[in-house]
Short mmCIF file of C-alpha atoms in Angstrom, two decimals:
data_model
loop_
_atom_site.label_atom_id
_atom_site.label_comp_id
_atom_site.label_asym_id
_atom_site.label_seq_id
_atom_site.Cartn_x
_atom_site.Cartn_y
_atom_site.Cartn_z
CA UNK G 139 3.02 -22.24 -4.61
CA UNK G 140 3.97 -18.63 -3.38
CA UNK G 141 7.60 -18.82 -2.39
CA UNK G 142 8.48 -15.55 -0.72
CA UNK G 143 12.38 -16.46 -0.80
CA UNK G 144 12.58 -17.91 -4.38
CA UNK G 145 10.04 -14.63 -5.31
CA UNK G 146 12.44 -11.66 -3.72
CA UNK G 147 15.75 -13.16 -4.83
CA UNK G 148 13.79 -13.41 -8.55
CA UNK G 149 13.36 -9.53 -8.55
CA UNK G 150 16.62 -8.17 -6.86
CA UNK G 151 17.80 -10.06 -9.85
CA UNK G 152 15.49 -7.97 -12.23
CA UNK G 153 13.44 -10.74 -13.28
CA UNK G 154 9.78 -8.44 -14.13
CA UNK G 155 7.74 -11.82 -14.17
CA UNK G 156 8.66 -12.34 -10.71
CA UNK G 157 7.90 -9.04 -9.17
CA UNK G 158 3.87 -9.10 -11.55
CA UNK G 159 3.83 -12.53 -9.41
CA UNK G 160 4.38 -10.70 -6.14
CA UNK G 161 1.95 -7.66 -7.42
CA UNK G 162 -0.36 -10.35 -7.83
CA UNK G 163 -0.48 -12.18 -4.41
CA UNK G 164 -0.56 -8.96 -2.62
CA UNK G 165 -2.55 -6.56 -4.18
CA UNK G 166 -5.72 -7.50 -2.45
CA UNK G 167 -4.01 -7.09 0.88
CA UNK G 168 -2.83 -3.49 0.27
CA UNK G 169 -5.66 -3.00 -1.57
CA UNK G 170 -8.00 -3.52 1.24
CA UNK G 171 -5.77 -1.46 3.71
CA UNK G 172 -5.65 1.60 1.65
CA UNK G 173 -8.80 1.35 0.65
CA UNK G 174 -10.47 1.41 4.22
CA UNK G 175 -7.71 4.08 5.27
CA UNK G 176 -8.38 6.41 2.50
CA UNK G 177 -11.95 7.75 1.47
CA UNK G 178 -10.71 9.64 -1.57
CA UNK G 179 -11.39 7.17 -4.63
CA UNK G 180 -9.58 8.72 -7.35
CA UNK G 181 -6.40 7.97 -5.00
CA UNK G 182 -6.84 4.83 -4.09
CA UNK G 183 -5.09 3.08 -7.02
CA UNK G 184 -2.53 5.71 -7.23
CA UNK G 185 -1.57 5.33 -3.71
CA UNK G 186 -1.58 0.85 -4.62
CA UNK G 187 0.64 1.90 -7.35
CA UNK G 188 2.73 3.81 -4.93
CA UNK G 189 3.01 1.33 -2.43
CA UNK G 190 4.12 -1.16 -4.94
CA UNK G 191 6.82 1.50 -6.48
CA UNK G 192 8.08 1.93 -2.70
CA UNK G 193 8.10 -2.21 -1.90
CA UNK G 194 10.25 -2.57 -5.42
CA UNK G 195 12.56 0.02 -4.15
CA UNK G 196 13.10 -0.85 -0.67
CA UNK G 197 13.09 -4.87 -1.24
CA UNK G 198 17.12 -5.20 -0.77
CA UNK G 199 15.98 -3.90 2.97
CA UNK G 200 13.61 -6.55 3.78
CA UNK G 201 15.76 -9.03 5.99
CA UNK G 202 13.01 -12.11 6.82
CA UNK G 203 12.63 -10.76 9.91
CA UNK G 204 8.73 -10.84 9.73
CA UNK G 205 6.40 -12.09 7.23
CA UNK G 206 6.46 -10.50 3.74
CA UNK G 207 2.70 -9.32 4.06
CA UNK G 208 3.50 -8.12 7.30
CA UNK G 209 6.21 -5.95 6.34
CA UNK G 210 4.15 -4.93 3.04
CA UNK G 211 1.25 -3.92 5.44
CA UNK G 212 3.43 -1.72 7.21
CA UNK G 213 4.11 -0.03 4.10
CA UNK G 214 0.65 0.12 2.75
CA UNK G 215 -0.53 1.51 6.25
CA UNK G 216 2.39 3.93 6.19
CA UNK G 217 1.43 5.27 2.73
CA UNK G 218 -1.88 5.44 3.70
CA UNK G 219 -1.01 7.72 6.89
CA UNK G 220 1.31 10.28 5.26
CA UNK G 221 -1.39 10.47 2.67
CA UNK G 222 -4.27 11.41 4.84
CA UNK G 223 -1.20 13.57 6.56
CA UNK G 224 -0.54 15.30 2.88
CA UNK G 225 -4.22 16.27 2.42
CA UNK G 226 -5.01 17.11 6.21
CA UNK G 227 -8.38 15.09 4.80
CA UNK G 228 -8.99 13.36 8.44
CA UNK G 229 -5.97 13.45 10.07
CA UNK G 230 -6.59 15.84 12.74
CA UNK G 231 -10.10 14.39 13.61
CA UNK G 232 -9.13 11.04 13.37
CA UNK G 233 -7.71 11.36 16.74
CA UNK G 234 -10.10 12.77 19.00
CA UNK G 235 -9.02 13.46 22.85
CA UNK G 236 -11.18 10.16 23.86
CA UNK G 237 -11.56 7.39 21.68
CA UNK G 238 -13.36 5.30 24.13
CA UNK G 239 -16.37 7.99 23.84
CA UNK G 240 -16.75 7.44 19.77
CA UNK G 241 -20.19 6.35 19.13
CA UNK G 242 -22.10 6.85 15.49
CA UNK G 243 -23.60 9.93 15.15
CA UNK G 244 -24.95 9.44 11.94
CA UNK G 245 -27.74 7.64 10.78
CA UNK G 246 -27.59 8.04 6.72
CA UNK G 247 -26.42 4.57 6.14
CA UNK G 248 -29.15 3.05 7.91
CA UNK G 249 -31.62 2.90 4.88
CA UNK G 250 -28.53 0.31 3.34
CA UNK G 251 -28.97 -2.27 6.32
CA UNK G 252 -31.03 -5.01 4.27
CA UNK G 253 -30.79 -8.00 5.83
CA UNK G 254 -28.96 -9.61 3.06
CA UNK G 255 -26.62 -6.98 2.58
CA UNK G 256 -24.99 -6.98 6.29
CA UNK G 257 -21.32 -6.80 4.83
CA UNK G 258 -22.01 -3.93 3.00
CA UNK G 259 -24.00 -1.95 5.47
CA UNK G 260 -21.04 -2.88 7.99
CA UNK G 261 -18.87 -1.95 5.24
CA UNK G 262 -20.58 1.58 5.44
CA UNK G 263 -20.50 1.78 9.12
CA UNK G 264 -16.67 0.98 9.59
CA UNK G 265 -15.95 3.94 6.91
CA UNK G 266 -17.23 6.02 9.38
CA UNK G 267 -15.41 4.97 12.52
CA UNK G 268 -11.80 6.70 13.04
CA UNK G 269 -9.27 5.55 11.69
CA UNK G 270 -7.52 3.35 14.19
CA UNK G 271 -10.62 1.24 14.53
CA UNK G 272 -10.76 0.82 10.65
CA UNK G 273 -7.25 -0.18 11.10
CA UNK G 274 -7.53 -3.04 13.35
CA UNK G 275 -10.67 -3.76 11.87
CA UNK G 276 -9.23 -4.67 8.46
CA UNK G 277 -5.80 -5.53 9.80
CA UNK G 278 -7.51 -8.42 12.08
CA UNK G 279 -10.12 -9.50 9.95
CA UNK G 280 -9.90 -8.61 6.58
CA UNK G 281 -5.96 -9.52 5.77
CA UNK G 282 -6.31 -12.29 9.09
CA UNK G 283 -2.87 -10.51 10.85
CA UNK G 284 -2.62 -11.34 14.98
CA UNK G 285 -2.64 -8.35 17.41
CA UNK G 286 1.15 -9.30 17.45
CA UNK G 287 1.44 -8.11 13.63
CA UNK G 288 -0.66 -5.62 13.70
CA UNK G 289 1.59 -3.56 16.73
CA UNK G 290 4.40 -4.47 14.20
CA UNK G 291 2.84 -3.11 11.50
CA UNK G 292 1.23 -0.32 12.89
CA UNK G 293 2.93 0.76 16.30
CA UNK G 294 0.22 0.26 18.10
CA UNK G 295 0.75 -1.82 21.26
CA UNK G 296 -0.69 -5.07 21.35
CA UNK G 297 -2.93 -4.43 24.26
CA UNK G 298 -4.61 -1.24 22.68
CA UNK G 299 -4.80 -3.16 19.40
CA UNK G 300 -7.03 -5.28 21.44
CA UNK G 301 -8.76 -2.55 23.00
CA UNK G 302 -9.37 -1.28 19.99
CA UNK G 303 -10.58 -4.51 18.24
CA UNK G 304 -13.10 -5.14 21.49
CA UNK G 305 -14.76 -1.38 20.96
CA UNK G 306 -14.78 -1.23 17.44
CA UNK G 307 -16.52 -4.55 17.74
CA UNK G 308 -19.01 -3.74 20.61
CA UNK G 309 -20.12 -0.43 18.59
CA UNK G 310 -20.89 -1.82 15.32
CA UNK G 311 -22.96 -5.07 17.17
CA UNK G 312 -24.73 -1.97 19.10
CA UNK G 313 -25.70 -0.32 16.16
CA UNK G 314 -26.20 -3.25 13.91
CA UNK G 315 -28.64 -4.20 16.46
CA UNK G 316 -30.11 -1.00 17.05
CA UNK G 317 -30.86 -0.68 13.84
CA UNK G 318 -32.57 -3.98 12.92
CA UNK G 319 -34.70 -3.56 16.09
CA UNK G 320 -35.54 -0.27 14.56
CA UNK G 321 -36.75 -2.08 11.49
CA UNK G 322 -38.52 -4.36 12.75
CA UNK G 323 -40.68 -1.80 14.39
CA UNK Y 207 -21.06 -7.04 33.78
CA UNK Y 208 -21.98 -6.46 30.07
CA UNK Y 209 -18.81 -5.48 29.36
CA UNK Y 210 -17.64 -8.75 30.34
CA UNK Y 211 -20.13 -10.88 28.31
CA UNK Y 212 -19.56 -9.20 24.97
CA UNK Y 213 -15.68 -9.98 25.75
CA UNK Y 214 -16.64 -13.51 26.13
CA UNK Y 215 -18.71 -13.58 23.14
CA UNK Y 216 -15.94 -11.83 20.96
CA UNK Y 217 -13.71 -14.36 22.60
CA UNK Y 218 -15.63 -17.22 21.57
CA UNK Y 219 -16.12 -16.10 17.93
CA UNK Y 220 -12.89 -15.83 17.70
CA UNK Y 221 -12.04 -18.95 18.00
CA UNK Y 222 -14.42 -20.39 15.84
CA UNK Y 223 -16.81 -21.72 18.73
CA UNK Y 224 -19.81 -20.21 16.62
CA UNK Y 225 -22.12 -23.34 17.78
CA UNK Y 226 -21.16 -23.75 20.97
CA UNK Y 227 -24.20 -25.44 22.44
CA UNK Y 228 -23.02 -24.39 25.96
CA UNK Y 229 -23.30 -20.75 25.53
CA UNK Y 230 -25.24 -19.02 27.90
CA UNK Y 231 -25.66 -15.79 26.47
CA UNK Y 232 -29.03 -13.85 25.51
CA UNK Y 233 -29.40 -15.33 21.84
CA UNK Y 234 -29.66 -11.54 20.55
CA UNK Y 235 -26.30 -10.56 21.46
CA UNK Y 236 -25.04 -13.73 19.92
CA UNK Y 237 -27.00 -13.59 16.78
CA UNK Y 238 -25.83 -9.74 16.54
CA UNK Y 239 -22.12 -11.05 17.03
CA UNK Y 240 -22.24 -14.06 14.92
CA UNK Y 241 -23.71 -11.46 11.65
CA UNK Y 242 -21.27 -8.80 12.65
CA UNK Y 243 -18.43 -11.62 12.80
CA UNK Y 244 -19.37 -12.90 9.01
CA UNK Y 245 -19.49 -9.75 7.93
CA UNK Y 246 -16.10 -9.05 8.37
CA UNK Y 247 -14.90 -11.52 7.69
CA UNK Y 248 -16.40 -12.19 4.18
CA UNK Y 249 -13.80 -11.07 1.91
CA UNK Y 250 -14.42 -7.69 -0.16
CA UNK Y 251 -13.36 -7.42 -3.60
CA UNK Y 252 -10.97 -5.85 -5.00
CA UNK Y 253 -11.48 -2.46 -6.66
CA UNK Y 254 -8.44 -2.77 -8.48
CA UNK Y 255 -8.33 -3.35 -12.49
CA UNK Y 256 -7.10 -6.81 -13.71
CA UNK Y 257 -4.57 -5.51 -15.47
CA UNK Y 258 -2.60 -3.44 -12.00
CA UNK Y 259 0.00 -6.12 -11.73
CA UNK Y 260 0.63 -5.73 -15.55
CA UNK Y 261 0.62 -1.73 -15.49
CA UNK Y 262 2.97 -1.49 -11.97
CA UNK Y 263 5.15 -3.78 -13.24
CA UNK Y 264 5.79 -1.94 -16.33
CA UNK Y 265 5.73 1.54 -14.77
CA UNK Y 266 8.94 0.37 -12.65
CA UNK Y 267 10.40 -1.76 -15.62
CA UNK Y 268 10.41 1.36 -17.31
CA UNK Y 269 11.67 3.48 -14.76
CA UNK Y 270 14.29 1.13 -14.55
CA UNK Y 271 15.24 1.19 -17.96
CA UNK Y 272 15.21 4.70 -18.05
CA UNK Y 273 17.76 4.87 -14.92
CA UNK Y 274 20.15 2.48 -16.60
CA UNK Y 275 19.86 4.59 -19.78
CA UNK Y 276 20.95 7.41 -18.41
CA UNK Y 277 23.77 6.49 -16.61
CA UNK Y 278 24.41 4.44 -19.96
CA UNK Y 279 24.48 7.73 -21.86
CA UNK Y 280 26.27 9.86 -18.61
CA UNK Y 281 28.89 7.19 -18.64
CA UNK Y 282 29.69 7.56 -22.58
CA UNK Y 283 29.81 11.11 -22.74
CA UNK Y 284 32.10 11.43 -19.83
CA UNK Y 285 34.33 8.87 -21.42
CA UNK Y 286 34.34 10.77 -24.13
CA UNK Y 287 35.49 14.44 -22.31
CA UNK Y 288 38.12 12.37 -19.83
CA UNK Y 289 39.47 11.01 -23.32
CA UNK Y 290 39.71 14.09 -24.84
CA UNK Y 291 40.99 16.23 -21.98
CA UNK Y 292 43.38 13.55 -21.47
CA UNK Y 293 44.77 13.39 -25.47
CA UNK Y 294 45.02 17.45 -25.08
CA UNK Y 295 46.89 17.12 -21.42
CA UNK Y 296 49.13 14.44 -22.68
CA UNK Y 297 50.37 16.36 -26.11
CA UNK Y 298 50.52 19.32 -24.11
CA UNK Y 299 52.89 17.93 -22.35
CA UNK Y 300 54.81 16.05 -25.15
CA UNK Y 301 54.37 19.22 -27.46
CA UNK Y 302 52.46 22.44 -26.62
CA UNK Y 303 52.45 23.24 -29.79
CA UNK Y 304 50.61 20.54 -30.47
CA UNK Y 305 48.45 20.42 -27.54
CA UNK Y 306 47.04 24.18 -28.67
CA UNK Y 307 46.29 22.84 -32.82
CA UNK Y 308 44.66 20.16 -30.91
CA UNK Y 309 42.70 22.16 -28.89
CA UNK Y 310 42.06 24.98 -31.65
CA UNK Y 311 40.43 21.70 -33.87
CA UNK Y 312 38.26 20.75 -31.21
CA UNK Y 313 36.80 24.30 -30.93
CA UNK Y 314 36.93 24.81 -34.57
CA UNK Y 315 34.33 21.94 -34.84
CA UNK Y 316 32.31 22.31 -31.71
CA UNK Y 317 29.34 22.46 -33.23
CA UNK Y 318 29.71 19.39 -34.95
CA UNK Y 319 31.05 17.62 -30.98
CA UNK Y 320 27.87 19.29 -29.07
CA UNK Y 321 25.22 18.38 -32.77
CA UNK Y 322 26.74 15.03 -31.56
CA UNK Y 323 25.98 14.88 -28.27
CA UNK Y 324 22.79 16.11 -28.55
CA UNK Y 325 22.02 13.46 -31.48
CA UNK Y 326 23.63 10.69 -28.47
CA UNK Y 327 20.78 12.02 -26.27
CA UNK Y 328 18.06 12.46 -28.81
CA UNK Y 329 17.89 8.74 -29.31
CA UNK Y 330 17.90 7.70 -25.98
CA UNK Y 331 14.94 10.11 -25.30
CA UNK Y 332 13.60 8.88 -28.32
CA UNK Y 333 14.08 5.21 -27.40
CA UNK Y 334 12.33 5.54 -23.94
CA UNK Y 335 9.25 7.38 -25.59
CA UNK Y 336 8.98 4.39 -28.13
CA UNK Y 337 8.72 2.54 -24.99
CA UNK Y 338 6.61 4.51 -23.37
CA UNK Y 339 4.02 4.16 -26.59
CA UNK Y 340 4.73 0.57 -26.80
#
């Protein structure tokens, strides 16, 4: 049993063993958040690495205010931001003037959709939505935060976190279906 | 009006109502839902080696070690100077004449003081590359 309390007081104490333990439980959660955020693969485990180094650091600030993931999100999502921020990879087209008119323009993942394969193909189709759909995407379903946590985490009010959540949702059942109709022509 | 029914639809996935037998929705926008919904929510792997616990841990134990070593190795040479500069202030002011032989030693073997400072360093950089290998 993962006790956060028992866990944090274990590593401001310097105990190694404890903070591998904490590594552990939460490596798939930042993993996933970075990994949908960033495109760039060769920085994807840096940038793990480097939320880690950041969460071992600032630990003494974390106050059980919030959940631990939550506040380990925040810091994953942060890194991820002022990465894509660094590189100027996406940042300035991430936000276009009117999110509500995103639709997919491109079609190259379409010869993926097999049937079977639906995760991956949606997978595909989420890489290419801006970034704060991908955001609440993975923030809602992937690490299973509320639309509470995810304004915490991300600053995003809780009703455009919804907002969000309802379009991204409504675009990739339009083109999911689209695209199966399409096949079975 | 569509709008509307892919809200409820959402809704109702949401809370788990996949086989709600009083849904009145076309089945295609619910079967397109109810994929879409297992979709994302079927975990993805991680692309992460099974050893990145191991390596991040031992990236900041290092760090850390390194950190303390330093300000180990700060804190003994300063010692050191305070201890000296206080010996020469303190005959200085007992003797001058023996404050200035004291001093004029001290330069006379410099060398030897700064070969033995540097040799204090050398094996704390040496130590932390041995770790750094191990």
């Amino acid at each position: 049993m993962f006790n956060e309390k028992d866990i944090i007081t274990r590593i401001l104490n310097k105990d190694f063993q404890a903070f591998e333990l904490l590594v552990r439980q939460y490596e798939r959660l930042v993993f996933f958040v970075i990994n949908r955020l960033v495109h760039d693969h060769q920085d994807k485990e840096d940038l793990c690495q480097e939320v880690f180094i950041k969460i071992h650091k600032n630990l003494y600030k974390f106050e059980f205010k919030s959940k631990l993931s939550t506040w380990i999100a925040r810091i994953a999502y942060l890194t991820a931001i002022n990465h894509l921020k660094l590189n100027k990879q996406e940042w300035l087209s991430e936000y276009p003037d009117n999110i509500d008119q995103y639709y997919f323009t491109n079609e190259n993942p379409e010869h993926t959709l097999i049937k079977k394969d639906t995760v991956h193909y949606v997978n595909e189709l989420i890489q290419e939505m801006p970034l704060q759909y991908r955001t609440v995407l993975t923030l809602y379903h992937l690490n299973e935060f509320s639309c509470l946590e995810i304004e915490e985490i991300t600053g995003i009010p809780e009703g455009t976190v919804k907002s969000y959540l309802f379009r991204a949702r409504k675009l990739l059942k339009e083109k999911i279906e689209k695209d199966l109709k399409k096949k079975e022509i | 009006m569509k709008a509307s029914k892919d809200q409820k639809i959402q809704e109702m996935l949401e809370k788990g109502l996949r086989n709600d037998p009083q849904q009145s929705f076309e089945n295609d926008d619910l079967l397109y839902y109810k994929q879409l919904f297992q979709a994302l929510d079927s975990g993805q792997e991680s692309g992460l080696p099974e050893n990145f616990a191991a390596k991040v841990t031992k990236k900041i134990q290092k760090a850390t070690y390194q950190k303390q070593d330093i300000w180990f190795a700060l804190t003994i040479i300063l010692t050191f100077a305070a201890t000296f500069g206080t010996a020469y202030l303190v005959l200085r002011l007992i003797n001058p004449d023996v404050g200035s032989q004291f001093y004029e030693i001290n330069i006379r073997f410099k060398y030897v003081i700064v070969l033995g400072v540097l040799t204090f360093l050398g094996i704390f950089y040496y130590k932390d590359k041995v770790n750094v290998w191990n």
